[in-house]
Amino acid sequence: MSNEGQAPDLAGDRGFRSVRESAYKYALAGCAVLSVLTTVSIIGVLVLDAAEFFAEVPVLAFLTGTTFSPNLEPVSFGVLPLVLGTILITIGAGALALPTGVLTAIYLSEYASDRTRSILKPMLEVLAGVPTVVYGYFAIVYVTPALNAAITGLNGVFGTGFDELGLFNGLSASIVVGIMIIPMVSSISEDAMSSVPDSLRQAGYGLGATKFNVSLTIVVPAAVSGIASSFILAISRAIGETMAVVLAAGSQPPDMPPVQQAFGIPYVAPTDVLGLFTESSATMTVAMVNIAQGDISGGSTAYQSLFAIGLTLFVITLAMNVVSDLVASRYREVYE
Amino acid sequence: MATTSPTETEFGEVSRIKGIVFKYVSFAASIVGILALGVLLAYVFWDALGLASAGTGWYLAYTGTLLVPLLAFFAYARTRPAVVAGTFELFSMTLAGVLLTGAGVIILSIIASPGVWFAYFLTVVGPIVGLYVYGQYDREATWVGLAMLGVVLLGPVVGTLGLGPLTTVGSLLGSPGIYFLSLVVPAAAVAAYLSAERLDFSRRRSLGIGVGLPVLAIAAVPLVDTVPAISRSVWLIGLVLLGLPAGFAVANTARTRERWPAFAFPAIVVLGFLAGEAVVTAIGATPPTPWLDWQYVTSGPSQTAAEAGLYPAIIGSIFLIVLVSVFTFVFGVGAAIYLEEYAPGSGPLAAVTRIIKVNISNLAGVPSVVYGLLGLGIFVNIESQVGPFTYAGFGVGTVLTAAMTLSLLILPIVIISAQEAIRSVPDSLRQASYGMGATRWQTIRNVVLPRSLPGILTGTILALGRAIGETAPLIMVGAATTKFSPPSGLFGKLTAMPMQIFAWAFEPSDEFRYGVVAAGVVTLLVVMLTMNSVAILVRNKYQQEAN
């Protein structure tokens, strides 16, 4: 304000000063409280509507049901196929992003020159900045046809007889979600690796280790909790990812694969799981978008199932974020 | 890191192949995502701009007139920091001016009608700007801060009470008259002040600028009237919001001799484009047939691909960005200041602070679709009555509902980045301020905020870039995927660019898939990348100044 630069008027506007000081303080505290209110209302909205849903549909039927058809008679609200779809997309995305992200982090932290790093890091961040609906568009318009061309080519050369992908499929959705979460893995892992003290590396070199040995046997183990926390965060992001999956994976939840028995132990054949990637594979988020877009009336069971699925998603991602926080705080204690 | 050990090469037993292979594998991994995105972007730009249909002559012409001169200019400027700085200033101030003009037209004439703007200008904006300028002029006046506080509290009340009569006065002036009085005249004062204080112009020249701006505003009206696309109101808003920053950049560049070559950049762009057009016409080369053209950004969606456009969605997105930036900036920065500067760090309440901080970082990880449910729950569906006041939400898919939902979504990100920026202000500066007898708020306002503002801005702009691409929360709150007219006000229904892309992406015909949608994607990406690059430029400028 404009009363600096004058002789301090210690007696004069004291009262005004202290009133103004506390007014600002409480106004700012109000802003901070907004975040708490947001959390409370998220939980309140989800729990209240989900409670009405669970009054209609038993919790057990929701959690263990194997068909999800909220609109077609007979309606059923089993969340398992949606969870299976989510797991499929997440595994696919993770299989692409986790190794790529860790290798990227090792390169950026151990091998790259300052100049290379200053170019690569912002370029990687662009990956996460592209709107997810654009990734979905890329998947259906460019990635799926390219994959199909590749499969046809492989079949022609090796006669392997792979199935062509459907118009909507889990594979291209996984690929674009994977590309999207690479920067998350790489930047958090790189932070963890950069904060490994240099003395550890020097000790390694002193023992005659090569750079390769130092990177893999000293830096990576020392940063393992940071890497783990980046994995968890990235997977949680993949679980919550919506638009890319809505466009690329279609709206049909995957069929539950048959469960076989070997020596009395139930198992699912890996080929059955792999086959699911070629088909439409709706996730929990996709089901939510579909329900929200359909003509549902507020208060119907289908409408309330929106909040039940939302609650499931919220609990899963929240749990993963908390775990990642705990893991990360452990490594912070070691090196500070 | 560190030094490469010479033992690597001297002992024969150590195999280097494994290490070298690993190095290149990890390098390949770090560019695989970038390459994938690069290829996809190349495809989508190729499709959107219809480059496949252009003839070789067209490419050659523009390479000769535009690309080669630009590359030559960049090569020349690379080693001259003054030229780079000048080019950057010219470019970024003009860009900022274009964005400001867009936001200005929307806020001043669509969200608030000219009459309403005039009422609040007279009671709130005008007095505050006047007081601020007076406070800068007479630094001894102690009552200015108090008076500003009074205007902030009383002005809106007076403005709202007197809305009727003031709007009548405004309607007498007409909307061009309103903008002349409320924008051009103050801008003339600001221009005169800036040219005298910042650019060290002589008194006569700055006075001339102050008088010249209103004269120009009036004198150009006959010319403006001949252009059907620009109304008198838009001309006046544009003159102030685009002309002022661009003019300042030009004057500032012209002031330093070493920066003069920077003027070559706009000259090359304009002349190169004109020359390219002339050459293409002369040799009769086939131009490309872009999907993304003027018709596309000025018309609504349509059944036929050739007539389809993105206009309502673009306007809807601008509405969202303007509102979301206001909400999140105020509340996000406020919360960050409280958590970093006021919140108790020790004692029994420290646990509460810690819980709030953990809570905010957890909120940042909640999927956007869940925020959509939150918006659906509290902005669309809740009806409650407290005494005489009924709260019935903000309506299904309205501008306000969508903006509030997106604001809540990016608020945690804004708070976290603002906290980091505030934390990076050295404590010694605060201590020095307290030592001078400043109160906590004075310290924050005069020491902490100016130092952390660039960091706060960077974080906010990046978060806004994320908000502009969000689709799922908008679907959840019932925003339309296809709308044929832009929203008319805060309670009008809206669509946004990603929503329209989502709706079109399911169209089976190739014209839509590879043409119309690609053009929409390019528009969205251009807006986003512009915002992100502004954020990065702010950050870089700040880092240079900090060094």
CSV table of N, CA, C and O in Angstrom, one decimal, chain B residues 426-472:
chain,number,residue,atom,x,y,z
B,426,PRO,N,13.3,-16.2,-0.9
B,426,PRO,CA,14.2,-16.3,0.3
B,426,PRO,C,13.7,-15.7,1.6
B,426,PRO,O,13.1,-14.6,1.5
B,427,ASP,N,13.8,-16.4,2.7
B,427,ASP,CA,13.3,-15.9,3.9
B,427,ASP,C,14.0,-14.6,4.4
B,427,ASP,O,13.3,-13.8,5.1
B,428,SER,N,15.2,-14.4,3.9
B,428,SER,CA,15.9,-13.2,4.3
B,428,SER,C,15.1,-11.9,3.9
B,428,SER,O,15.1,-10.9,4.6
B,429,LEU,N,14.5,-12.0,2.7
B,429,LEU,CA,13.8,-10.9,2.2
B,429,LEU,C,12.6,-10.5,3.1
B,429,LEU,O,12.3,-9.4,3.4
B,430,ARG,N,11.9,-11.6,3.6
B,430,ARG,CA,10.8,-11.3,4.5
B,430,ARG,C,11.3,-10.7,5.8
B,430,ARG,O,10.7,-9.7,6.3
B,431,GLN,N,12.4,-11.3,6.3
B,431,GLN,CA,13.0,-10.7,7.6
B,431,GLN,C,13.3,-9.3,7.4
B,431,GLN,O,13.0,-8.4,8.3
B,432,ALA,N,13.9,-8.9,6.3
B,432,ALA,CA,14.3,-7.5,6.0
B,432,ALA,C,13.0,-6.6,6.1
B,432,ALA,O,13.0,-5.6,6.6
B,433,SER,N,12.0,-7.1,5.4
B,433,SER,CA,10.7,-6.3,5.4
B,433,SER,C,10.2,-6.2,6.8
B,433,SER,O,9.8,-5.1,7.2
B,434,TYR,N,10.1,-7.3,7.6
B,434,TYR,CA,9.7,-7.1,9.0
B,434,TYR,C,10.5,-6.2,9.7
B,434,TYR,O,10.1,-5.4,10.6
B,435,GLY,N,11.8,-6.2,9.5
B,435,GLY,CA,12.8,-5.4,10.2
B,435,GLY,C,12.5,-3.9,9.9
B,435,GLY,O,12.8,-3.1,10.8
B,436,MET,N,11.9,-3.6,8.7
B,436,MET,CA,11.6,-2.2,8.4
B,436,MET,C,10.3,-1.8,9.1
B,436,MET,O,9.8,-0.7,8.9
B,437,GLY,N,9.7,-2.7,9.8
B,437,GLY,CA,8.4,-2.4,10.4
B,437,GLY,C,7.2,-2.7,9.6
B,437,GLY,O,6.1,-2.3,10.0
B,438,ALA,N,7.4,-3.4,8.5
B,438,ALA,CA,6.2,-3.8,7.7
B,438,ALA,C,5.4,-4.8,8.4
B,438,ALA,O,5.9,-5.7,9.2
B,439,THR,N,4.1,-4.8,8.2
B,439,THR,CA,3.2,-5.9,8.7
B,439,THR,C,3.3,-7.1,7.8
B,439,THR,O,3.9,-7.0,6.8
B,440,ARG,N,2.6,-8.2,8.2
B,440,ARG,CA,2.7,-9.4,7.5
B,440,ARG,C,2.1,-9.2,6.1
B,440,ARG,O,2.7,-9.6,5.1
B,441,TRP,N,0.9,-8.5,6.0
B,441,TRP,CA,0.3,-8.4,4.7
B,441,TRP,C,1.2,-7.4,3.8
B,441,TRP,O,1.3,-7.7,2.6
B,442,GLN,N,1.7,-6.4,4.4
B,442,GLN,CA,2.6,-5.5,3.6
B,442,GLN,C,3.8,-6.3,3.1
B,442,GLN,O,4.2,-6.1,1.9
B,443,THR,N,4.3,-7.2,3.9
B,443,THR,CA,5.5,-8.0,3.4
B,443,THR,C,5.0,-8.9,2.3
B,443,THR,O,5.7,-8.9,1.2
B,444,ILE,N,3.9,-9.5,2.4
B,444,ILE,CA,3.4,-10.4,1.3
B,444,ILE,C,3.2,-9.6,0.1
B,444,ILE,O,3.6,-10.0,-1.0
B,445,ARG,N,2.5,-8.4,0.2
B,445,ARG,CA,2.1,-7.7,-1.0
B,445,ARG,C,3.3,-7.1,-1.7
B,445,ARG,O,3.4,-7.0,-2.9
B,446,ASN,N,4.2,-6.6,-0.9
B,446,ASN,CA,5.3,-5.8,-1.5
B,446,ASN,C,6.6,-6.6,-1.8
B,446,ASN,O,7.4,-6.2,-2.6
B,447,VAL,N,6.8,-7.7,-1.0
B,447,VAL,CA,8.0,-8.5,-1.2
B,447,VAL,C,7.8,-9.9,-1.8
B,447,VAL,O,8.4,-10.2,-2.8
B,448,VAL,N,6.8,-10.6,-1.1
B,448,VAL,CA,6.7,-12.0,-1.5
B,448,VAL,C,6.0,-12.1,-2.9
B,448,VAL,O,6.5,-12.8,-3.8
B,449,LEU,N,4.9,-11.4,-3.1
B,449,LEU,CA,4.1,-11.6,-4.3
B,449,LEU,C,4.9,-11.1,-5.5
B,449,LEU,O,4.9,-11.9,-6.5
B,450,PRO,N,5.5,-9.9,-5.5
B,450,PRO,CA,6.2,-9.6,-6.8
B,450,PRO,C,7.3,-10.6,-7.1
B,450,PRO,O,7.5,-10.8,-8.3
B,451,ARG,N,8.0,-11.2,-6.1
B,451,ARG,CA,9.0,-12.1,-6.4
B,451,ARG,C,8.5,-13.4,-6.9
B,451,ARG,O,9.1,-14.1,-7.7
B,452,SER,N,7.3,-13.8,-6.5
B,452,SER,CA,6.8,-15.2,-6.8
B,452,SER,C,5.8,-15.1,-8.0
B,452,SER,O,5.4,-16.2,-8.5
B,453,LEU,N,5.4,-13.9,-8.4
B,453,LEU,CA,4.4,-13.8,-9.4
B,453,LEU,C,4.7,-14.6,-10.7
B,453,LEU,O,3.8,-15.3,-11.3
B,454,PRO,N,6.0,-14.5,-11.3
B,454,PRO,CA,6.2,-15.2,-12.5
B,454,PRO,C,6.0,-16.7,-12.3
B,454,PRO,O,5.4,-17.4,-13.2
B,455,GLY,N,6.5,-17.3,-11.2
B,455,GLY,CA,6.3,-18.7,-10.9
B,455,GLY,C,4.8,-19.0,-10.8
B,455,GLY,O,4.3,-20.0,-11.4
B,456,ILE,N,4.0,-18.2,-10.1
B,456,ILE,CA,2.6,-18.4,-10.0
B,456,ILE,C,1.9,-18.4,-11.3
B,456,ILE,O,1.1,-19.2,-11.7
B,457,LEU,N,2.3,-17.4,-12.2
B,457,LEU,CA,1.7,-17.3,-13.5
B,457,LEU,C,2.0,-18.5,-14.3
B,457,LEU,O,1.1,-19.0,-15.0
B,458,THR,N,3.2,-19.0,-14.3
B,458,THR,CA,3.6,-20.1,-15.1
B,458,THR,C,2.7,-21.3,-14.7
B,458,THR,O,2.1,-21.9,-15.6
B,459,GLY,N,2.6,-21.6,-13.4
B,459,GLY,CA,1.8,-22.7,-13.0
B,459,GLY,C,0.3,-22.5,-13.4
B,459,GLY,O,-0.3,-23.5,-13.8
B,460,THR,N,-0.2,-21.3,-13.2
B,460,THR,CA,-1.6,-21.1,-13.5
B,460,THR,C,-1.9,-21.3,-15.0
B,460,THR,O,-2.8,-21.9,-15.4
B,461,ILE,N,-1.0,-20.7,-15.9
B,461,ILE,CA,-1.2,-20.9,-17.3
B,461,ILE,C,-1.1,-22.3,-17.7
B,461,ILE,O,-2.0,-22.8,-18.5
B,462,LEU,N,-0.2,-23.1,-17.2
B,462,LEU,CA,-0.1,-24.5,-17.5
B,462,LEU,C,-1.4,-25.2,-17.1
B,462,LEU,O,-1.9,-26.1,-17.8
B,463,ALA,N,-1.9,-24.9,-15.9
B,463,ALA,CA,-3.1,-25.5,-15.4
B,463,ALA,C,-4.3,-25.2,-16.3
B,463,ALA,O,-5.1,-26.0,-16.6
B,464,LEU,N,-4.3,-23.9,-16.8
B,464,LEU,CA,-5.4,-23.5,-17.7
B,464,LEU,C,-5.3,-24.2,-19.0
B,464,LEU,O,-6.3,-24.6,-19.6
B,465,GLY,N,-4.1,-24.5,-19.4
B,465,GLY,CA,-3.9,-25.3,-20.7
B,465,GLY,C,-4.5,-26.7,-20.5
B,465,GLY,O,-5.1,-27.2,-21.4
B,466,ARG,N,-4.4,-27.2,-19.3
B,466,ARG,CA,-5.0,-28.5,-19.0
B,466,ARG,C,-6.5,-28.4,-19.0
B,466,ARG,O,-7.2,-29.2,-19.6
B,467,ALA,N,-7.0,-27.3,-18.4
B,467,ALA,CA,-8.5,-27.1,-18.3
B,467,ALA,C,-9.1,-27.0,-19.7
B,467,ALA,O,-10.2,-27.5,-20.0
B,468,ILE,N,-8.4,-26.4,-20.7
B,468,ILE,CA,-8.9,-26.1,-22.0
B,468,ILE,C,-9.1,-27.4,-22.7
B,468,ILE,O,-10.0,-27.5,-23.6
B,469,GLY,N,-8.3,-28.5,-22.4
B,469,GLY,CA,-8.4,-29.7,-23.1
B,469,GLY,C,-9.3,-30.7,-22.4
B,469,GLY,O,-9.6,-31.8,-22.9
B,470,GLU,N,-9.9,-30.4,-21.2
B,470,GLU,CA,-10.7,-31.4,-20.5
B,470,GLU,C,-12.0,-31.6,-21.2
B,470,GLU,O,-12.7,-30.6,-21.5
B,471,THR,N,-12.4,-32.8,-21.3
B,471,THR,CA,-13.7,-33.2,-21.9
B,471,THR,C,-14.6,-33.9,-20.9
B,471,THR,O,-15.8,-33.5,-20.8
B,472,ALA,N,-14.1,-34.8,-20.2
B,472,ALA,CA,-14.9,-35.7,-19.3
B,472,ALA,C,-15.7,-35.0,-18.3
B,472,ALA,O,-16.9,-35.2,-18.2
